[in-house]
Structure formats: C-alpha cells, structure tokens
mmCIF file of C-alpha atoms in Angstrom:
data_model
loop_
_atom_site.group_PDB
_atom_site.id
_atom_site.type_symbol
_atom_site.label_atom_id
_atom_site.label_comp_id
_atom_site.label_asym_id
_atom_site.label_seq_id
_atom_site.Cartn_x
_atom_site.Cartn_y
_atom_site.Cartn_z
ATOM 1 C CA UNK M 25 175.315 8.155 4.091
ATOM 2 C CA UNK M 26 173.861 9.192 1.195
ATOM 3 C CA UNK M 27 172.903 12.600 0.928
ATOM 4 C CA UNK M 28 168.793 12.606 -0.553
ATOM 5 C CA UNK M 29 169.702 13.394 -4.384
ATOM 6 C CA UNK M 30 166.739 17.437 -4.240
ATOM 7 C CA UNK M 31 167.679 18.070 -7.606
ATOM 8 C CA UNK M 32 163.937 18.758 -9.362
ATOM 9 C CA UNK M 33 164.121 16.127 -12.332
ATOM 10 C CA UNK M 34 160.589 14.905 -12.958
ATOM 11 C CA UNK M 35 158.045 17.772 -15.304
ATOM 12 C CA UNK M 36 153.953 17.867 -15.094
ATOM 13 C CA UNK M 37 152.417 19.651 -17.771
ATOM 14 C CA UNK M 38 148.417 20.551 -16.748
ATOM 15 C CA UNK M 39 146.636 22.672 -19.516
ATOM 16 C CA UNK M 40 144.622 24.797 -17.960
ATOM 17 C CA UNK M 41 141.022 27.405 -19.746
ATOM 18 C CA UNK M 42 142.221 30.947 -19.826
ATOM 19 C CA UNK M 43 139.863 31.392 -16.818
ATOM 20 C CA UNK M 44 141.897 28.817 -14.329
ATOM 21 C CA UNK M 45 145.257 30.761 -15.282
ATOM 22 C CA UNK M 46 143.460 33.568 -14.445
ATOM 23 C CA UNK M 47 142.244 32.707 -11.251
ATOM 24 C CA UNK M 48 145.578 30.804 -10.429
ATOM 25 C CA UNK M 49 148.153 34.001 -11.726
ATOM 26 C CA UNK M 50 145.211 36.754 -9.472
ATOM 27 C CA UNK M 51 145.728 34.538 -6.894
ATOM 28 C CA UNK M 52 150.803 34.090 -7.103
ATOM 29 C CA UNK M 53 149.753 37.306 -7.505
ATOM 30 C CA UNK M 54 148.517 38.149 -4.386
ATOM 31 C CA UNK M 55 151.531 36.035 -2.393
ATOM 32 C CA UNK M 56 154.948 35.866 -1.988
ATOM 33 C CA UNK M 57 156.403 33.413 -3.971
ATOM 34 C CA UNK M 58 158.476 34.885 -6.110
ATOM 35 C CA UNK M 59 158.021 32.433 -8.957
ATOM 36 C CA UNK M 60 154.851 30.033 -10.744
ATOM 37 C CA UNK M 61 156.297 27.068 -10.171
ATOM 38 C CA UNK M 62 157.088 27.587 -6.142
ATOM 39 C CA UNK M 63 152.939 29.178 -5.553
ATOM 40 C CA UNK M 64 152.058 25.527 -7.624
ATOM 41 C CA UNK M 65 154.364 23.417 -5.900
ATOM 42 C CA UNK M 66 153.293 24.160 -2.327
ATOM 43 C CA UNK M 67 149.574 24.215 -3.247
ATOM 44 C CA UNK M 68 149.907 20.774 -4.555
ATOM 45 C CA UNK M 69 151.912 19.810 -1.161
ATOM 46 C CA UNK M 70 149.987 22.055 0.730
ATOM 47 C CA UNK M 71 152.409 23.924 2.111
ATOM 48 C CA UNK M 72 151.016 27.236 4.255
ATOM 49 C CA UNK M 73 151.587 30.053 1.402
ATOM 50 C CA UNK M 74 151.605 33.410 2.892
ATOM 51 C CA UNK M 75 149.601 36.332 1.223
ATOM 52 C CA UNK M 76 149.508 39.747 0.775
ATOM 53 C CA UNK M 77 146.338 42.460 1.104
ATOM 54 C CA UNK M 78 146.952 45.853 0.357
ATOM 55 C CA UNK M 79 144.671 48.686 2.410
ATOM 56 C CA UNK M 80 142.692 50.998 -0.143
ATOM 57 C CA UNK M 81 142.598 53.433 2.418
ATOM 58 C CA UNK M 82 146.527 53.346 2.658
ATOM 59 C CA UNK M 83 147.460 53.225 -0.874
ATOM 60 C CA UNK M 84 144.989 55.801 -0.508
ATOM 61 C CA UNK M 85 146.416 58.161 2.143
ATOM 62 C CA UNK M 86 150.223 57.774 1.084
ATOM 63 C CA UNK M 87 149.907 58.570 -2.481
ATOM 64 C CA UNK M 88 148.739 62.534 -0.271
ATOM 65 C CA UNK M 89 151.533 62.117 1.315
ATOM 66 C CA UNK M 90 153.797 61.985 -1.708
ATOM 67 C CA UNK M 91 152.157 63.991 -3.503
ATOM 68 C CA UNK M 92 151.984 66.625 -0.207
ATOM 69 C CA UNK M 93 155.947 66.053 0.170
ATOM 70 C CA UNK M 94 156.157 67.415 -3.403
ATOM 71 C CA UNK M 95 154.247 70.344 -2.871
ATOM 72 C CA UNK M 96 156.391 70.833 0.113
ATOM 73 C CA UNK M 97 160.120 70.708 -1.383
ATOM 74 C CA UNK M 98 159.082 73.103 -4.582
ATOM 75 C CA UNK M 99 157.940 75.190 -1.508
ATOM 76 C CA UNK M 100 160.809 75.557 0.761
ATOM 77 C CA UNK M 101 163.781 75.333 -3.438
ATOM 78 C CA UNK M 102 161.443 78.222 -3.541
ATOM 79 C CA UNK M 103 161.948 80.117 0.358
ATOM 80 C CA UNK M 104 165.616 78.872 -0.558
ATOM 81 C CA UNK M 105 166.308 80.792 -3.477
ATOM 82 C CA UNK M 106 164.013 83.728 -1.697
ATOM 83 C CA UNK M 107 166.086 83.967 0.947
ATOM 84 C CA UNK M 108 169.582 83.261 -1.292
ATOM 85 C CA UNK M 109 168.397 86.365 -3.956
ATOM 86 C CA UNK M 110 168.232 89.066 -0.436
ATOM 87 C CA UNK M 111 171.081 87.672 1.855
ATOM 88 C CA UNK M 112 173.165 87.828 -1.632
ATOM 89 C CA UNK M 113 171.339 91.658 -3.200
ATOM 90 C CA UNK M 114 173.972 94.519 -1.320
ATOM 91 C CA UNK M 115 170.896 97.303 -1.509
ATOM 92 C CA UNK M 116 167.508 96.959 0.049
ATOM 93 C CA UNK M 117 165.682 99.037 -2.558
ATOM 94 C CA UNK M 118 164.092 95.815 -3.525
ATOM 95 C CA UNK M 119 164.754 94.301 -0.535
ATOM 96 C CA UNK M 120 160.902 95.141 0.736
ATOM 97 C CA UNK M 121 159.313 93.134 -2.452
ATOM 98 C CA UNK M 122 161.336 90.247 -2.344
ATOM 99 C CA UNK M 123 160.032 90.370 2.000
ATOM 100 C CA UNK M 124 156.863 90.278 0.932
ATOM 101 C CA UNK M 125 157.985 87.653 -1.684
ATOM 102 C CA UNK M 126 159.597 85.850 1.637
ATOM 103 C CA UNK M 127 156.253 86.198 3.309
ATOM 104 C CA UNK M 128 153.724 84.616 0.586
ATOM 105 C CA UNK M 129 157.191 81.788 0.548
ATOM 106 C CA UNK M 130 156.629 81.158 4.261
ATOM 107 C CA UNK M 131 152.881 81.133 4.671
ATOM 108 C CA UNK M 132 152.498 78.128 1.780
ATOM 109 C CA UNK M 133 155.344 76.869 3.802
ATOM 110 C CA UNK M 134 153.327 76.212 6.727
ATOM 111 C CA UNK M 135 150.378 75.317 5.126
ATOM 112 C CA UNK M 136 151.794 72.476 3.949
ATOM 113 C CA UNK M 137 153.686 71.786 6.777
ATOM 114 C CA UNK M 138 149.863 71.612 8.553
ATOM 115 C CA UNK M 139 148.888 69.270 5.953
ATOM 116 C CA UNK M 140 151.913 66.825 6.492
ATOM 117 C CA UNK M 141 150.442 67.064 10.359
ATOM 118 C CA UNK M 142 147.102 66.958 9.761
ATOM 119 C CA UNK M 143 147.922 63.737 7.150
ATOM 120 C CA UNK M 144 150.378 62.142 9.669
ATOM 121 C CA UNK M 145 147.948 62.301 12.402
ATOM 122 C CA UNK M 146 145.161 60.545 10.294
ATOM 123 C CA UNK M 147 147.799 57.934 9.301
ATOM 124 C CA UNK M 148 149.268 57.667 13.796
ATOM 125 C CA UNK M 149 144.724 57.169 14.262
ATOM 126 C CA UNK M 150 144.342 54.475 11.851
ATOM 127 C CA UNK M 151 147.210 52.190 12.731
ATOM 128 C CA UNK M 152 146.053 52.253 17.211
ATOM 129 C CA UNK M 153 142.235 51.515 16.655
#
C-alpha cells in the first residue's frame, strides 16, 4: 500500500488590503492556532477554530492580586527583619521601640491579608455564578 504524501508543496499567494490583513491578524490572535498559515487553512477547509476570550474584569482582578501579593511580600520581609533584629538583640534597652515597630508591621500584614481574602472572596463569587 502506498502512503499518502502529506508534505505541502503548493503555495497560494493572496493580496489583502491593510484593513483586511489587520482583520485577519486580529482574528488569528484570538485563536489558539500556532501560526497564521494554520489559521488560514482551518478557515479554508471549514475545520473548527478554537478562540480565546479574555474577561477584562478577571484581568483587572489578577492585576490587583499581583499588586497585593507584592505588597504582602514586602510587609512580610519587613516583619521578618524586625523579628530577627529583636531576637538578635542581647540587651532589651531598645526592645520597646522594636516591639512597637513589630506591632505596626503586624497590623500592616493583617490588613494586607484581609485585602487578599476579600479579593479571593470576590473571585469565588464571580466563578460560582
């Protein structure tokens, strides 16, 4: 039995206006096709094309979550540095001021954790609709 040769040997050249090409390119970018040739072949032969839709609200939420994550890491680092300094201080002369700093950092940390919990709750409510 002869095997079918699947190599693509034939080329087709098409001229498009800038507007047509922009339209084609935008539709290609919303698809999951790896390259423009694959996208055009799928269009020509009526094969299914999977498209990607992005939700602006979800993008905004992810941006807020990444910002909160950054801030939470910064506060956590400050907190760890203060605790390390308190633990490494042999005298307790300046411990009172350090404990006040630790308490302030703890409040900031708890505040950021509460913000993260609120955002997670919003995300959960959105996905459970």
